GROMACS .gro file of C-alpha atoms in nm:
model
  144
    1ASP     CA    1  -0.002  -0.010   0.007
    2ASP     CA    2   0.172   0.364  -0.109
    3ILE     CA    3  -0.008   0.537   0.147
    4THR     CA    4   0.037   0.318   0.471
    5GLY     CA    5   0.354   0.139   0.388
    6ALA     CA    6   0.126  -0.215   0.460
    7TYR     CA    7   0.238  -0.552   0.308
    8THR     CA    8  -0.010  -0.725   0.102
    9ALA     CA    9  -0.281  -1.025   0.227
   10ASN     CA   10  -0.030  -1.273   0.026
   11TYR     CA   11   0.254  -1.174   0.201
   12MET     CA   12   0.095  -1.213   0.519
   13SER     CA   13   0.027  -1.561   0.468
   14SER     CA   14   0.345  -1.663   0.424
   15ARG     CA   15   0.493  -1.445   0.707
   16MET     CA   16   0.279  -1.579   0.969
   17THR     CA   17   0.363  -1.900   0.883
   18GLU     CA   18   0.730  -1.826   0.937
   19GLU     CA   19   0.610  -1.601   1.249
   20CYS     CA   20   0.408  -1.879   1.415
   21ALA     CA   21   0.696  -2.137   1.347
   22ARG     CA   22   0.956  -1.916   1.531
   23ALA     CA   23   0.711  -1.865   1.829
   24ARG     CA   24   0.644  -2.257   1.835
   25ARG     CA   25   1.035  -2.323   1.824
   26TYR     CA   26   1.164  -2.055   2.051
   27LYS     CA   27   0.851  -2.015   2.277
   28THR     CA   28   0.838  -1.653   2.228
   29ASP     CA   29   0.519  -1.413   2.239
   30LEU     CA   30   0.354  -1.328   1.898
   31SER     CA   31   0.030  -1.125   1.877
   32PHE     CA   32  -0.191  -1.043   1.662
   33ILE     CA   33  -0.431  -0.748   1.542
   34VAL     CA   34  -0.690  -0.693   1.321
   35LEU     CA   35  -0.807  -0.322   1.276
   36ASP     CA   36  -1.113  -0.234   1.106
   37ILE     CA   37  -1.235   0.129   1.001
   38LEU     CA   38  -1.626   0.074   0.980
   39GLY     CA   39  -1.779   0.218   0.753
   40TYR     CA   40  -1.466   0.325   0.536
   41VAL     CA   41  -1.630   0.242   0.173
   42ASP     CA   42  -1.875   0.494   0.251
   43TYR     CA   43  -1.622   0.785   0.246
   44SER     CA   44  -1.507   0.975  -0.053
   45GLU     CA   45  -1.141   0.898  -0.224
   46ASP     CA   46  -1.019   1.202  -0.081
   47GLU     CA   47  -1.156   1.144   0.267
   48GLN     CA   48  -1.050   0.767   0.257
   49ARG     CA   49  -0.685   0.889   0.163
   50GLU     CA   50  -0.731   1.127   0.463
   51ILE     CA   51  -0.804   0.851   0.670
   52LEU     CA   52  -0.514   0.619   0.565
   53THR     CA   53  -0.260   0.924   0.565
   54SER     CA   54  -0.355   0.988   0.921
   55LEU     CA   55  -0.330   0.605   1.037
   56SER     CA   56  -0.020   0.556   0.887
   57GLN     CA   57   0.104   0.845   1.085
   58ALA     CA   58  -0.054   0.697   1.398
   59LEU     CA   59   0.084   0.338   1.352
   60LYS     CA   60   0.466   0.463   1.284
   61GLN     CA   61   0.408   0.637   1.618
   62LEU     CA   62   0.319   0.340   1.794
   63LEU     CA   63   0.454  -0.002   1.628
   64ARG     CA   64   0.822  -0.091   1.650
   65ASN     CA   65   1.039  -0.192   1.319
   66ILE     CA   66   0.981  -0.555   1.411
   67ASP     CA   67   0.616  -0.520   1.401
   68LEU     CA   68   0.435  -0.601   1.038
   69LEU     CA   69   0.152  -0.438   0.920
   70PHE     CA   70  -0.070  -0.579   0.618
   71SER     CA   71  -0.351  -0.448   0.399
   72GLY     CA   72  -0.674  -0.697   0.473
   73ASP     CA   73  -0.873  -0.876   0.269
   74GLU     CA   74  -1.207  -0.599   0.301
   75PRO     CA   75  -1.114  -0.216   0.240
   76GLY     CA   76  -1.059  -0.056   0.573
   77ARG     CA   77  -0.911  -0.347   0.712
   78TYR     CA   78  -0.550  -0.397   0.848
   79PHE     CA   79  -0.365  -0.668   1.039
   80ILE     CA   80  -0.092  -0.612   1.273
   81LEU     CA   81   0.171  -0.883   1.369
   82MET     CA   82   0.367  -0.848   1.651
   83PRO     CA   83   0.658  -1.075   1.709
   84ASN     CA   84   0.808  -1.079   2.108
   85THR     CA   85   0.481  -0.904   2.203
   86PRO     CA   86   0.233  -1.094   2.446
   87LEU     CA   87  -0.120  -1.058   2.441
   88VAL     CA   88  -0.146  -0.804   2.735
   89GLY     CA   89   0.114  -0.586   2.529
   90ALA     CA   90  -0.088  -0.609   2.226
   91LYS     CA   91  -0.422  -0.502   2.369
   92VAL     CA   92  -0.225  -0.193   2.507
   93VAL     CA   93  -0.081  -0.095   2.155
   94GLY     CA   94  -0.442  -0.208   2.009
   95GLY     CA   95  -0.628   0.033   2.241
   96LYS     CA   96  -0.371   0.320   2.137
   97ILE     CA   97  -0.452   0.240   1.800
   98VAL     CA   98  -0.831   0.265   1.797
   99GLN     CA   99  -0.809   0.604   2.050
  100LEU     CA  100  -0.556   0.777   1.777
  101VAL     CA  101  -0.767   0.633   1.451
  102GLY     CA  102  -1.129   0.713   1.663
  103ASN     CA  103  -1.001   1.046   1.693
  104LEU     CA  104  -0.899   1.127   1.280
  105GLY     CA  105  -1.239   1.175   1.205
  106ALA     CA  106  -1.276   1.227   0.826
  107GLY     CA  107  -1.322   1.528   0.590
  108GLY     CA  108  -1.184   1.778   0.858
  109GLU     CA  109  -1.532   1.696   1.077
  110ASN     CA  110  -1.492   1.634   1.438
  111VAL     CA  111  -1.659   1.319   1.394
  112ALA     CA  112  -1.533   1.021   1.547
  113LEU     CA  113  -1.421   0.772   1.337
  114PRO     CA  114  -1.572   0.421   1.442
  115VAL     CA  115  -1.338   0.149   1.466
  116ALA     CA  116  -1.336  -0.226   1.565
  117MET     CA  117  -1.009  -0.405   1.688
  118GLY     CA  118  -0.981  -0.763   1.770
  119VAL     CA  119  -0.667  -0.946   1.905
  120SER     CA  120  -0.500  -1.274   1.945
  121ALA     CA  121  -0.199  -1.421   2.070
  122TYR     CA  122   0.013  -1.753   1.985
  123SER     CA  123  -0.059  -2.030   2.228
  124GLU     CA  124  -0.092  -2.424   2.263
  125ASP     CA  125  -0.483  -2.364   2.152
  126VAL     CA  126  -0.429  -2.072   1.871
  127ASN     CA  127  -0.105  -2.255   1.719
  128SER     CA  128  -0.168  -2.149   1.362
  129PRO     CA  129  -0.195  -1.813   1.150
  130GLU     CA  130  -0.554  -1.926   1.053
  131LEU     CA  131  -0.606  -1.946   1.420
  132LEU     CA  132  -0.479  -1.619   1.473
  133VAL     CA  133  -0.707  -1.444   1.248
  134SER     CA  134  -0.983  -1.609   1.344
  135THR     CA  135  -0.985  -1.557   1.715
  136ALA     CA  136  -0.882  -1.203   1.640
  137LEU     CA  137  -1.171  -1.135   1.443
  138SER     CA  138  -1.406  -1.286   1.674
  139ASP     CA  139  -1.260  -1.065   1.955
  140ARG     CA  140  -1.353  -0.750   1.748
  141GLY     CA  141  -1.577  -0.504   1.901
  142ALA     CA  142  -1.669  -0.149   1.821
  143GLN     CA  143  -1.435   0.071   2.002
  144GLY     CA  144  -1.436   0.407   1.857
   0.00000   0.00000   0.00000
C-alpha cells in the first residue's frame, strides 16, 4: 500500500507461517491485531486517502520496526503481526491505535471515526496463522 506502507495479504500468509514456527520453536510471544475502520467504503476517495494518511502516521508512532502491517481482504481492514509481544502488550497497543484512529474523523469533521479491533496471541490452542486470524476477528468489537 503506497500510503500506509502495508504489506499485501498474500505476503501476510507466508510471513505468519514463519512467525508461528518461530514462536513455537523458540517459545516466544507472538500477537496479532485486526483493525477495521467501520464504514470506510462510504467515505469519498479523498476522505479515504486522508484517513489512511492519518492512520499511517499514527502507526509509525506506535509500532516497532519488527511489527508488520498488512492490508486486509476488505477495504479499511488492516492486520498487525507483533513478534515478541504478549497478548496484554498487543491489547495496550491496539487500544492506543483505536484511540488515535477514532479521533481522526474524516473530511475535516470533528466526528469520531468508528473503529473495531480484535487481538489474539499464539498459544497451545491458537497455534496457526488461521487460528490467529479467526480468534482476532471473533474478538473484534466496536471501540471508537
